[in-house]
Each structure stands twice: as structure tokens, then as C-alpha cells.
């Protein structure tokens, strides 16, 4: 036995146990121990099963025994057993990542491999010997990942085909690609869109035309269709002719009376023939959202400001079940916005409202978005401005994610006049903390009253640390602080909960006893530690019927106290 100097005590123990096995098991022979440049230890060995010799490699990873060892053939791609992982050829033995523990030794893996190979050899020779059963069931992901070409079967596709009387109908499908995986989705049947597929699929991806063909002989398709010629022979008279195929690639969906489907992407001109495995991912009957969210899809949400904060809130609300949005922002998405915004490089150069709209329409098939590429209170077309304001006035909640004082005043006036709940939030420059507040007509004072009460509270607190505020950055004498995506995401998550609570409040009591909260993200100002939350009691906020008085108060030097330390950009 060769012991290399850098072998650990555990590996030395492994060597001894395997040498002991070799001494008592004439079918197992140690060939060579190897220490690799990647800090792995390999054992080359030979196993004899009957007259057949198996040359294997027992691999001890660098993090062994915290990470399991494994066995595969020395020759890459060599097939030993039906219990082998594709590509790597690693044997699926009694122990693996799902049931591994520190006390399992490599000698146990060798014995397991020997038992597996012996049992399979006997089952091939003797019918009475049952083949080795897999020790675990595959997850949906493990089953599907074997197929890089996939076809998504949707419920509406099945229902529509079942109702079709014609043996052959025209369809359209789109294909999306990630790395080596391709997924086809049928978007139309007889020029009618399928309602369980987002319309953006057809709008954003190139649709490929073809046919869905019903056959009584579907049970014969497996094994008999391997290329275009055999596909034509199988379909016989139902197969489209040369003129119908033309020079372009087509999709063919072959289905039987019981709903089974096979999908092909073919071209007669180039002899292209690809089969796509049908997958059904619509079997989930779990309740994915809280029951209290059941009715929020009937609400309409206005979000003004689709920068870092607004974009995150919009997408989180959509995932929570909201499906009707009014989006307002006049800004264009730029590369420097990527560091905190939910959008990405594909959206650079587009209006933030339209880019967020595109994301929302990918989330739900029921999504309705009205996007305004405009500025509230800006120099805009008066007619379009009236349309925008009327649209905001028809919403169930108004969200101000701009941290802009003039925008807040305009939205506060709409919220008060139309008795609409309003929620707003601001990240402190440098990301030290944030403010979020709400005004529910049934519970709280008006937005302006609450905001001015908050300013009054600020005056009674210790002054915010001095520093030069610039976008998401604050520069002090000692250090420069920059708000991160995590800071903005934390506020967005809290505000989303705040908003969902406001939407559900008419039916259920609010979970938030206060109208405003200061949230700390690190030790800063009044915050003693991260997530230090300070509620602001606004129940005694000055109530006034005069918006003019409050506007004058809002434009006082109290504004400078806060806004100089709060990000006022729409990044």
C-alpha cells in the first residue's frame, strides 16, 4: 500500500480498509492510488464479475467525508449498468448525496458496486432473479432534465384539441432557448390564441407555423417514426404535401384519442428532424398564495416611479396576484440603473414603464397594464395628462415610489379627493435606513397630514448625520455610504406587504397598527442595529380640510430637513 505524505488520517484509514477487502475478496484488485492537482484522491481498481472485468475509479472529493465519494468507469462513457448517471457514468449506489453520512467508507461503495453488477449479471442469465430496483424516486426536475428538447402541454391546448372535429388543424408555436435546452409552446390553434399562454410569448418570440394532426394509430408512433420519411409514412394521407411544407421549417403535433402527444420540428428542404418530449407542468393543486389574496386580482394598482423601488414593488405585487396596473414614469432605463432595478440589459434604452409592463405581462395571462411614459406635474400634453390622472383616480391604491416632493403633492391631492389609499416610501441616502408610510381613508389622516406629522417627529429626534447626499450615496468625513440593491429590496418587500395589507383592509383588520415606520438597515442615526424598526404614531396628526394650508407647510424648511438626506432620484 502506497501512502502519500499529504494524505489525511481518514484517507489512510480508507486505504487500510480497502487493502483488507483486497486480501479477502479475490474479485477486487487495487491498481493505483493517485493524488490529483484538484486535491482529490483517486483509487484505480478492478472488479471481476464472472468472466468480465470492470476497471473503475473510486473518487474521494477534496471535502470528503463531508461530501460523498463515488465510483465511475475509468474509461469515460463506458456503460456498466442501468443504474448509471448519464454523461459522467457515475454509478447510482446505495449511498449518495441524499443519504450520505461521515461514517460511510469507500470500501462500502466498492461492495455496493460489486453487488449491483453481480445482481444485474444474474438477472440477465436467470429469469427468476429480479433486476435491482432503484433506491429512490426521481423528482420532476430529474426526470425532465434528461430531455433537452421539450414541448410544454398546457390545459387549454388539450381542451381545444379535444373539441376540434377536423383531423388536421393549423397551429402556431414559439421556441425559447437556454443553453442547450429548447422548449416549444403552442400559442395558437386555427389563429385563435390559447388563453393560458401569455400574449407576450407570441409578441416577443417568432411564431412558427405548422399543424396538429389527430391519428387513431398513435400507439404505433413510438419506434416507428425516426426521420421525415418514416413520419410521412406514418401520417400517410394526413401528412402535409410538399407545397404546404414549402422551404421553411414547420412544427407537427401528433396526438391520439386519449390526449397523448408527440411534437416534431421538421424541414423537408434541409431534412431537419427533431423530436420534442412532451412535458406537463400543470399538475400542482397546492394553494400558492394566502387565502386573503384571493380577491386582489380584482383591484387596480397605480405605481408612480418605476425606478429601483417601484420596479421591485410592481413585480412583487404581480406575483402576489395583482393583475391590473397603471404605471407612470417618464425616465429611460440606462445601464447604470441595472445595479438596483429589477430590469436588465434587454431593457436598456426603453421607457421604464414599458419595460416593466413587459415583465408583468410575462407573469400572468390575465395581466392588464396601462403605461404612461409621462411625468406627473411635468410639461406634458394636457389632454394626455387628464387621461393619466383619471386613470390614477380609478385605482384602488396609489403608490408613490419617486421620493419627489412635487409628485407627492399631486398624488396626495388625488388620494384625498377620491378617497383612495396611498402608500409611499423613501430610501435614506447611503442606505442606512428607510421610511414607509400609508394613508387609508377609513383609518388614517390624509397623506399630507401624515407626511407633515412625520416631519414634526423628525424635528424632535436627533439630527440626521450630516453628509453630502448624491443619488443613493452619502459622503461623510469618515466614510462614503452607498445604498445597495439589498437595501432597496428590503424596503420594497416591506412596502409590498404594507400595500397588500391596504388592499385587504376593507375585509380584514389591518396588521399594521401604525401609519408610518422608520426601518434601519444598519447602525445609523436613531437605528441601533440592522432591522431596528421605529413606528411613528400618526393618530394625532393635524387634520385639516385645507390642502392649501398643508401645501404651504409642506414647502417649508421641513422639506429640506428630510429630502437632503433621502434619495430623490428615480434610479
Coordinates of C-alpha atoms in Angstrom, one line a residue:
X1 CA 0.0 0.0 0.0
X2 CA 1.4 3.4 -1.0
X3 CA 0.8 6.2 1.4
X4 CA 1.4 9.7 0.1
X5 CA 2.7 12.3 2.5
X6 CA -0.3 14.7 2.1
X7 CA -3.0 12.0 2.7
X8 CA -5.2 12.7 5.8
X9 CA -5.7 10.2 8.6
X10 CA -9.2 9.5 7.1
X11 CA -7.7 8.6 3.7
X12 CA -5.1 6.4 5.4
X13 CA -7.9 4.6 7.1
X14 CA -9.7 4.2 3.8
X15 CA -6.5 2.7 2.2
X16 CA -6.3 0.2 5.0
X17 CA -9.9 -0.9 4.8
X18 CA -9.7 -1.3 1.0
X19 CA -6.4 -3.3 1.3
X20 CA -8.2 -5.6 3.8
X21 CA -11.0 -6.0 1.3
X22 CA -8.5 -7.0 -1.4
X23 CA -7.0 -9.6 0.9
X24 CA -10.3 -11.4 1.5
X25 CA -12.0 -10.7 -1.9
X26 CA -10.2 -12.2 -4.9
X27 CA -12.6 -10.4 -7.2
X28 CA -11.4 -7.0 -6.1
X29 CA -7.9 -5.7 -7.0
X30 CA -6.3 -2.4 -6.1
X31 CA -4.3 -0.9 -9.1
X32 CA -3.1 2.5 -8.0
X33 CA -3.7 5.4 -5.6
X34 CA -3.5 8.9 -7.1
X35 CA -3.4 12.4 -5.5
X36 CA -4.7 15.0 -8.0
X37 CA -3.9 18.6 -8.6
X38 CA -7.5 19.4 -7.5
X39 CA -6.9 17.9 -4.0
X40 CA -8.9 14.8 -4.8
X41 CA -7.7 11.3 -4.1
X42 CA -8.5 8.5 -6.7
X43 CA -8.3 4.8 -6.4
X44 CA -8.0 2.8 -9.6
X45 CA -9.3 -0.7 -9.1
X46 CA -10.5 -3.8 -10.9
X47 CA -13.7 -5.8 -10.2
X48 CA -14.3 -9.2 -11.8
X49 CA -17.9 -10.4 -12.3
X50 CA -17.8 -13.8 -13.8
X51 CA -15.5 -13.6 -16.8
X52 CA -16.0 -9.9 -17.3
X53 CA -13.6 -7.3 -15.9
X54 CA -14.7 -3.8 -14.7
X55 CA -12.0 -1.1 -14.4
X56 CA -13.3 1.5 -12.0
X57 CA -12.3 4.7 -10.3
X58 CA -13.2 5.5 -6.7
X59 CA -13.1 9.2 -6.2
X60 CA -12.6 11.0 -2.9
X61 CA -13.5 14.7 -3.3
X62 CA -11.5 17.4 -1.6
X63 CA -14.2 17.9 1.0
X64 CA -14.6 14.2 1.8
X65 CA -16.1 12.9 4.1
X66 CA -18.4 15.9 4.2
X67 CA -19.1 15.3 0.5
X68 CA -19.7 11.7 -0.6
X69 CA -17.2 9.6 -2.6
X70 CA -18.4 8.0 -5.8
X71 CA -17.4 5.4 -8.4
X72 CA -17.4 5.5 -12.2
X73 CA -15.6 3.6 -15.0
X74 CA -12.0 4.5 -15.8
X75 CA -13.0 4.8 -19.4
X76 CA -15.2 7.8 -19.9
X77 CA -18.7 7.0 -21.2
X78 CA -18.4 3.2 -20.6
X79 CA -21.7 1.6 -19.9
X80 CA -21.7 -0.8 -16.9
X81 CA -25.2 -0.7 -15.5
X82 CA -28.7 0.6 -15.9
X83 CA -28.1 2.4 -12.6
X84 CA -25.7 5.0 -14.0
X85 CA -25.9 8.7 -14.4
X86 CA -25.8 9.9 -18.0
X87 CA -22.7 11.7 -19.2
X88 CA -20.5 11.1 -16.2
X89 CA -21.2 7.4 -15.9
X90 CA -21.2 7.6 -12.1
X91 CA -22.9 4.6 -10.5
X92 CA -26.1 5.1 -8.6
X93 CA -25.2 3.1 -5.5
X94 CA -26.8 2.5 -2.0
X95 CA -25.3 5.8 -0.8
X96 CA -25.2 9.2 -2.4
X97 CA -25.8 12.9 -1.6
X98 CA -29.3 12.2 -0.3
X99 CA -28.3 9.7 2.4
X100 CA -24.6 10.2 3.0
X101 CA -23.0 10.5 6.4
X102 CA -19.4 10.7 7.7
X103 CA -19.2 7.1 8.8
X104 CA -19.7 5.6 5.3
X105 CA -16.4 4.4 3.9
X106 CA -15.2 3.9 0.4
X107 CA -15.0 0.1 0.9
X108 CA -18.8 0.1 1.3
X109 CA -19.2 1.8 -2.1
X110 CA -16.9 -0.8 -3.7
X111 CA -19.0 -3.6 -2.1
X112 CA -22.2 -1.9 -3.3
X113 CA -20.9 -1.6 -6.8
X114 CA -19.9 -5.3 -6.8
X115 CA -23.3 -6.4 -5.6
X116 CA -25.0 -4.2 -8.2
X117 CA -23.0 -5.6 -11.1
X118 CA -23.4 -9.2 -9.9
X119 CA -27.1 -8.9 -9.5
X120 CA -27.5 -7.4 -12.9
X121 CA -25.4 -10.2 -14.4
X122 CA -27.5 -12.8 -12.8
X123 CA -30.8 -11.2 -13.8
X124 CA -29.6 -11.3 -17.4
X125 CA -28.9 -15.1 -17.1
X126 CA -31.7 -16.2 -14.8
X127 CA -35.3 -15.0 -15.3
X128 CA -36.1 -15.8 -11.7
X129 CA -33.7 -13.1 -10.4
X130 CA -35.4 -9.7 -10.4
X131 CA -33.3 -6.7 -11.6
X132 CA -32.0 -4.3 -9.0
X133 CA -34.6 -1.7 -8.0
X134 CA -33.8 2.0 -7.8
X135 CA -33.5 3.1 -4.1
X136 CA -35.2 6.4 -4.7
X137 CA -37.8 8.0 -6.9
X138 CA -36.9 10.8 -9.3
X139 CA -38.2 14.3 -8.9
X140 CA -40.0 16.1 -11.8
X141 CA -36.8 18.0 -12.5
X142 CA -34.6 14.9 -12.5
X143 CA -37.0 13.2 -15.0
X144 CA -37.3 16.2 -17.3
X145 CA -33.7 17.2 -17.4
X146 CA -32.9 14.1 -19.4
X147 CA -34.6 15.7 -22.4
X148 CA -33.0 18.8 -23.8
X149 CA -35.8 19.2 -26.4
X150 CA -39.1 19.8 -24.6
X151 CA -42.7 20.6 -25.6
X152 CA -45.0 22.1 -23.0
X153 CA -48.5 20.6 -22.9
X154 CA -51.0 23.2 -21.5
X155 CA -54.5 22.5 -20.2
X156 CA -56.2 24.8 -22.8
X157 CA -54.2 23.1 -25.6
X158 CA -55.6 19.7 -24.6
X159 CA -59.1 21.0 -24.2
X160 CA -59.0 22.8 -27.6
X161 CA -57.7 19.8 -29.4
X162 CA -60.3 17.5 -27.8
X163 CA -63.0 19.8 -29.1
X164 CA -61.6 20.0 -32.6
X165 CA -63.6 18.0 -35.2
X166 CA -61.1 18.2 -38.1
X167 CA -58.4 15.6 -38.3
X168 CA -55.8 18.3 -39.1
X169 CA -55.7 22.0 -37.9
X170 CA -53.2 24.8 -38.3
X171 CA -51.2 25.8 -35.2
X172 CA -48.5 28.3 -34.3
X173 CA -45.8 27.7 -31.7
X174 CA -42.8 29.6 -30.3
X175 CA -39.5 28.2 -29.2
X176 CA -37.3 29.6 -26.3
X177 CA -33.7 28.6 -25.7
X178 CA -31.5 28.5 -22.6
X179 CA -28.1 26.9 -23.1
X180 CA -28.6 23.5 -24.7
X181 CA -32.3 23.3 -23.7
X182 CA -35.2 24.2 -26.1
X183 CA -38.8 24.5 -25.1
X184 CA -41.7 24.7 -27.6
X185 CA -45.1 26.2 -26.6
X186 CA -48.2 26.2 -28.9
X187 CA -49.6 29.7 -28.8
X188 CA -52.5 29.5 -31.4
X189 CA -54.9 26.9 -32.9
X190 CA -56.7 27.9 -36.0
X191 CA -55.5 31.5 -35.5
X192 CA -57.1 31.7 -32.0
X193 CA -54.7 32.4 -29.1
X194 CA -54.6 29.9 -26.3
X195 CA -55.7 31.7 -23.1
X196 CA -53.3 30.0 -20.7
X197 CA -50.2 31.3 -22.6
X198 CA -49.2 35.0 -22.0
X199 CA -49.7 37.1 -25.1
X200 CA -46.2 38.3 -24.8
X201 CA -45.0 34.9 -25.9
X202 CA -46.3 35.5 -29.4
X203 CA -45.4 39.1 -29.4
X204 CA -41.7 38.7 -28.3
X205 CA -40.8 35.4 -30.0
X206 CA -41.1 34.4 -33.6
X207 CA -44.0 32.1 -34.2
X208 CA -43.5 29.0 -36.3
X209 CA -46.5 27.6 -38.2
X210 CA -47.5 24.0 -38.6
X211 CA -50.2 21.5 -37.9
X212 CA -51.8 19.5 -35.2
X213 CA -52.8 16.1 -36.6
X214 CA -55.0 13.5 -34.8
X215 CA -54.4 9.8 -35.5
X216 CA -56.1 6.6 -34.5
X217 CA -52.8 4.8 -34.6
X218 CA -50.9 6.9 -32.1
X219 CA -49.9 3.8 -30.2
X220 CA -47.7 2.8 -33.1
X221 CA -45.7 6.0 -33.3
X222 CA -43.1 5.0 -30.8
X223 CA -40.1 3.4 -32.5
X224 CA -41.7 3.7 -36.0
X225 CA -41.0 7.4 -36.5
X226 CA -37.3 8.2 -36.6
X227 CA -37.0 10.7 -39.6
X228 CA -39.0 12.7 -42.0
X229 CA -39.6 9.8 -44.3
X230 CA -41.0 7.5 -41.6
X231 CA -43.1 10.4 -40.3
X232 CA -44.6 10.9 -43.7
X233 CA -45.3 7.1 -44.0
X234 CA -46.9 7.1 -40.5
X235 CA -49.2 10.0 -41.3
X236 CA -49.9 8.8 -44.8
X237 CA -52.7 10.9 -46.3
X238 CA -52.8 13.3 -43.3
X239 CA -49.3 14.5 -43.9
X240 CA -49.0 17.9 -45.4
X241 CA -47.7 17.9 -49.0
X242 CA -44.6 19.4 -50.5
X243 CA -46.3 22.7 -51.4
X244 CA -47.7 23.1 -47.9
X245 CA -44.3 22.5 -46.3
X246 CA -42.5 24.9 -48.6
X247 CA -38.9 25.7 -47.8
X248 CA -39.4 26.8 -44.2
X249 CA -39.3 24.7 -41.0
X250 CA -42.6 23.6 -39.6
X251 CA -44.0 22.1 -36.4
X252 CA -46.1 19.0 -36.3
X253 CA -48.1 18.0 -33.2
X254 CA -49.3 14.4 -33.5
X255 CA -51.9 13.4 -30.9
X256 CA -54.1 10.4 -30.1
X257 CA -57.7 10.0 -29.0
X258 CA -56.6 9.7 -25.4
X259 CA -54.7 13.0 -25.4
X260 CA -51.2 11.7 -25.8
X261 CA -48.9 13.9 -27.8
X262 CA -45.7 13.9 -29.8
X263 CA -44.1 17.1 -31.1
X264 CA -41.7 17.4 -34.1
X265 CA -39.8 20.3 -35.6
X266 CA -39.0 19.4 -39.2
X267 CA -38.0 20.8 -42.6
X268 CA -38.2 18.9 -45.8
X269 CA -35.9 21.2 -47.6
X270 CA -33.0 20.6 -45.1
X271 CA -34.0 17.2 -43.8
X272 CA -34.3 18.7 -40.3
X273 CA -36.0 16.3 -37.9
X274 CA -36.2 17.0 -34.2
X275 CA -38.5 15.3 -31.7
X276 CA -39.5 17.2 -28.6
X277 CA -40.5 15.4 -25.4
X278 CA -44.0 16.3 -24.1
X279 CA -43.9 17.6 -20.5
X280 CA -46.9 18.5 -18.3
X281 CA -46.1 21.0 -15.5
X282 CA -49.7 21.9 -14.7
X283 CA -50.4 19.2 -12.0
X284 CA -49.9 21.5 -9.0
X285 CA -53.0 21.8 -6.9
X286 CA -51.3 23.5 -3.9
X287 CA -52.5 26.8 -2.6
X288 CA -49.6 29.0 -3.6
X289 CA -50.9 32.3 -2.3
X290 CA -52.5 33.3 1.1
X291 CA -56.3 32.9 1.0
X292 CA -56.7 36.6 1.8
X293 CA -55.1 37.4 -1.5
X294 CA -57.9 35.7 -3.5
X295 CA -59.7 38.9 -4.4
X296 CA -56.8 41.3 -5.0
X297 CA -56.8 40.3 -8.7
X298 CA -59.9 42.5 -8.9
X299 CA -58.0 45.6 -7.7
X300 CA -56.2 48.2 -9.8
X301 CA -52.8 49.5 -8.7
X302 CA -51.2 52.8 -9.6
X303 CA -47.4 52.9 -9.3
X304 CA -45.7 56.2 -9.9
X305 CA -42.0 55.8 -10.3
X306 CA -40.6 52.6 -11.9
X307 CA -37.0 53.0 -10.7
X308 CA -35.3 50.7 -8.3
X309 CA -38.1 50.8 -5.7
X310 CA -41.1 50.9 -8.0
X311 CA -40.0 48.2 -10.3
X312 CA -39.5 45.7 -7.4
X313 CA -42.8 46.6 -5.9
X314 CA -44.7 46.2 -9.2
X315 CA -43.2 42.7 -9.9
X316 CA -43.8 41.5 -6.3
X317 CA -47.4 42.6 -6.4
X318 CA -47.9 40.8 -9.7
X319 CA -46.5 37.6 -8.2
X320 CA -48.9 38.1 -5.3
X321 CA -51.9 38.0 -7.6
X322 CA -52.4 41.7 -8.7
X323 CA -53.2 41.8 -12.4
X324 CA -54.3 45.4 -13.2
X325 CA -51.7 48.2 -13.1
X326 CA -51.4 51.8 -14.0
X327 CA -47.7 52.7 -14.4
X328 CA -46.3 56.2 -14.7
X329 CA -42.7 57.2 -15.3
X330 CA -41.0 59.4 -17.9
X331 CA -37.5 58.0 -17.4
X332 CA -35.5 55.8 -19.8
X333 CA -33.7 52.7 -18.4
X334 CA -30.0 53.1 -18.6
X335 CA -27.1 50.7 -18.0
X336 CA -26.2 52.3 -14.7
X337 CA -29.7 51.6 -13.4
X338 CA -29.1 47.8 -13.5
X339 CA -27.3 47.8 -10.1
X340 CA -30.6 48.2 -8.2
X341 CA -33.5 47.9 -10.7
X342 CA -35.5 44.7 -11.5
X343 CA -34.9 45.3 -15.2
X344 CA -31.8 44.1 -17.1
X345 CA -29.7 44.7 -20.2
X346 CA -32.6 43.7 -22.5
X347 CA -34.5 46.7 -21.3
X348 CA -31.7 49.3 -21.7
X349 CA -32.9 52.2 -24.0
X350 CA -36.6 51.6 -23.4
X351 CA -39.0 53.5 -21.2
X352 CA -39.1 52.1 -17.7
X353 CA -42.9 51.9 -17.8
X354 CA -43.0 49.8 -21.0
X355 CA -40.1 47.6 -19.8
X356 CA -41.8 46.9 -16.5
X357 CA -45.1 46.3 -18.4
X358 CA -43.3 43.7 -20.5
X359 CA -42.1 41.9 -17.3
X360 CA -45.6 42.0 -15.8
X361 CA -47.2 40.5 -18.9
X362 CA -44.8 37.6 -18.7
X363 CA -46.0 36.8 -15.2
X364 CA -49.8 36.4 -15.7
X365 CA -52.0 35.6 -18.6
X366 CA -54.7 37.9 -17.0
X367 CA -52.4 40.9 -16.8
X368 CA -53.7 44.3 -17.8
X369 CA -51.3 47.2 -17.8
X370 CA -51.8 50.9 -18.8
X371 CA -48.4 52.5 -19.1
X372 CA -47.8 56.3 -19.2
X373 CA -44.4 57.4 -20.4
X374 CA -45.0 60.8 -18.7
X375 CA -44.1 62.9 -15.7
X376 CA -46.7 63.8 -13.0
X377 CA -46.8 67.6 -13.0
X378 CA -44.4 67.8 -15.9
X379 CA -44.7 69.8 -19.1
X380 CA -46.9 67.3 -20.9
X381 CA -49.9 67.3 -23.3
X382 CA -52.8 68.5 -21.1
X383 CA -55.2 66.0 -22.8
X384 CA -52.9 63.1 -22.0
X385 CA -52.3 64.4 -18.5
X386 CA -56.1 64.4 -17.8
X387 CA -56.3 60.8 -19.1
X388 CA -53.4 59.8 -16.9
X389 CA -54.9 61.5 -13.8
X390 CA -58.3 60.0 -14.4
X391 CA -56.7 56.5 -14.7
X392 CA -54.8 57.0 -11.4
X393 CA -58.1 58.2 -9.8
X394 CA -59.8 54.9 -10.8
X395 CA -57.2 52.8 -8.8
X396 CA -57.7 51.1 -5.5
X397 CA -54.3 52.2 -4.2
X398 CA -51.8 54.8 -5.2
X399 CA -48.1 54.0 -4.7
X400 CA -45.5 56.9 -4.8
X401 CA -42.1 55.4 -5.4
X402 CA -40.5 58.6 -6.6
X403 CA -39.3 60.3 -3.4
X404 CA -40.1 63.5 -5.2
X405 CA -41.9 66.2 -3.2
X406 CA -43.9 67.7 -6.1
X407 CA -45.0 64.3 -7.3
X408 CA -46.1 63.5 -3.7
X409 CA -48.2 66.7 -3.5
X410 CA -50.1 65.9 -6.8
X411 CA -50.8 62.3 -5.8
X412 CA -51.8 63.3 -2.2
X413 CA -54.4 65.6 -3.7
X414 CA -55.8 62.8 -5.9
X415 CA -55.9 60.4 -3.0
X416 CA -57.7 62.8 -0.7
X417 CA -60.2 63.9 -3.3
X418 CA -61.1 60.4 -4.4
X419 CA -60.7 58.7 -1.0
X420 CA -58.0 56.3 -2.3
X421 CA -55.4 54.6 -0.1
X422 CA -51.9 55.9 -0.7
X423 CA -48.6 54.3 0.2
X424 CA -45.1 55.9 -0.2
X425 CA -41.6 55.1 0.8
X426 CA -38.1 56.5 0.6
X427 CA -34.5 55.1 1.0
X428 CA -32.2 57.3 3.1
X429 CA -29.2 58.3 1.1
X430 CA -26.4 55.8 1.7
X431 CA -28.9 53.0 2.5
X432 CA -28.8 53.5 6.3
X433 CA -32.5 53.1 6.6
X434 CA -35.8 54.0 5.0
X435 CA -39.3 55.4 5.6
X436 CA -42.6 53.9 4.6
X437 CA -46.0 55.4 5.2
X438 CA -49.6 55.0 4.3
X439 CA -52.9 56.8 4.4
X440 CA -56.0 54.6 4.5
X441 CA -59.2 56.8 4.3
X442 CA -61.0 54.5 6.7
X443 CA -58.2 54.6 9.3
X444 CA -55.7 57.4 8.8
X445 CA -55.4 61.1 8.3
X446 CA -54.8 62.3 4.7
X447 CA -51.3 61.7 3.1
X448 CA -50.3 65.4 3.5
X449 CA -51.4 65.4 7.2
X450 CA -49.4 62.2 7.8
X451 CA -46.3 63.5 6.0
X452 CA -46.2 66.8 7.9
X453 CA -46.7 64.9 11.1
X454 CA -43.7 62.8 10.2
X455 CA -41.7 66.0 9.6
X456 CA -42.7 67.2 13.1
X457 CA -41.5 63.9 14.6
X458 CA -38.2 64.3 12.7
X459 CA -37.6 67.7 14.4
X460 CA -37.9 66.1 17.8
X461 CA -35.3 63.4 17.0
X462 CA -31.6 63.6 16.9
X463 CA -30.4 65.3 13.7
X464 CA -29.7 63.0 10.8
X465 CA -25.9 62.7 10.4
X466 CA -24.6 65.4 8.2
X467 CA -23.2 64.5 4.8
X468 CA -23.4 65.3 1.1
X469 CA -26.3 63.4 -0.5
X470 CA -25.9 62.4 -4.1
X471 CA -28.4 59.9 -5.6
X472 CA -28.0 56.7 -3.5
X473 CA -24.8 57.9 -1.9
X474 CA -24.0 59.9 1.2
X475 CA -20.4 61.2 1.8
X476 CA -19.4 61.9 5.4
X477 CA -16.0 62.9 6.7
X478 CA -15.2 59.3 7.7
X479 CA -16.9 57.2 5.0
X480 CA -18.9 57.1 1.9
X481 CA -22.1 55.0 2.1
X482 CA -24.0 53.8 -1.0
X483 CA -27.4 52.1 -0.9
X484 CA -27.3 48.6 -2.3
X485 CA -29.8 46.5 -4.2
X486 CA -30.4 44.6 -0.9
X487 CA -31.3 47.9 0.9
X488 CA -33.8 48.8 -1.8
X489 CA -35.1 45.2 -2.0
X490 CA -35.7 45.3 1.8
X491 CA -37.8 48.4 1.6
X492 CA -39.6 47.1 -1.5
X493 CA -40.5 43.9 0.4
X494 CA -41.8 45.8 3.4
X495 CA -43.8 48.2 1.3
X496 CA -45.3 45.4 -0.7
X497 CA -46.6 43.8 2.5
X498 CA -47.8 47.3 3.5
X499 CA -49.7 47.7 0.2
X500 CA -51.2 44.2 0.3
X501 CA -52.4 44.9 3.8
X502 CA -54.1 48.1 2.5
X503 CA -55.8 46.2 -0.3
X504 CA -57.1 43.6 2.1
X505 CA -58.1 46.0 4.9
X506 CA -61.7 46.7 3.8
X507 CA -62.4 43.0 4.5
X508 CA -59.9 42.3 7.3
X509 CA -58.4 44.4 10.1
X510 CA -55.0 45.9 9.3
X511 CA -52.0 44.1 10.5
X512 CA -50.1 47.4 10.9
X513 CA -51.2 49.4 13.9
X514 CA -49.2 52.5 12.8
X515 CA -49.4 54.6 9.6
X516 CA -45.6 55.1 9.2
X517 CA -42.4 53.2 10.0
X518 CA -38.7 54.0 10.1
X519 CA -36.7 51.0 9.2
X520 CA -32.9 50.7 9.8
X521 CA -30.6 48.6 7.6
X522 CA -27.5 49.2 9.7
X523 CA -26.4 51.1 12.8
X524 CA -27.2 54.6 11.6
X525 CA -28.9 57.7 13.1
X526 CA -31.5 56.5 15.6
X527 CA -31.1 52.9 14.5
X528 CA -29.2 50.7 17.0
X529 CA -28.8 47.8 14.7
X530 CA -30.0 46.4 11.3
X531 CA -33.8 45.9 11.1
X532 CA -34.3 48.3 14.0
X533 CA -37.9 49.4 13.3
X534 CA -39.4 52.6 14.8
X535 CA -43.1 53.0 14.3
X536 CA -44.5 56.6 14.1
X537 CA -47.9 57.1 15.7
X538 CA -49.8 59.4 13.3
X539 CA -53.2 59.2 15.1
X540 CA -52.7 62.8 16.4
X541 CA -51.7 64.2 13.0
X542 CA -53.1 67.6 12.3
X543 CA -56.3 67.1 10.4
X544 CA -57.2 69.9 8.0
X545 CA -59.7 70.4 5.2
X546 CA -57.4 72.9 3.6
X547 CA -55.0 71.4 1.1
X548 CA -53.6 74.9 0.5
X549 CA -52.5 75.3 4.1
X550 CA -50.8 71.9 4.1
X551 CA -49.1 72.6 0.8
X552 CA -47.6 75.7 2.2
X553 CA -46.5 73.8 5.3
X554 CA -45.0 71.0 3.1
X555 CA -42.9 73.5 1.2
X556 CA -41.4 74.9 4.4
X557 CA -37.9 74.2 5.6
X558 CA -39.1 70.8 7.0
X559 CA -38.8 69.5 3.5
X560 CA -35.1 70.4 3.4
X561 CA -34.6 68.5 6.7
X562 CA -35.6 65.2 5.2
X563 CA -35.1 65.3 1.5
X564 CA -31.5 66.4 1.7
X565 CA -30.8 63.0 3.3
X566 CA -33.2 61.0 1.2
X567 CA -32.6 59.7 -2.3
X568 CA -34.7 61.9 -4.7
X569 CA -33.8 60.1 -7.9
X570 CA -35.8 57.6 -9.8
X571 CA -33.0 55.1 -10.4

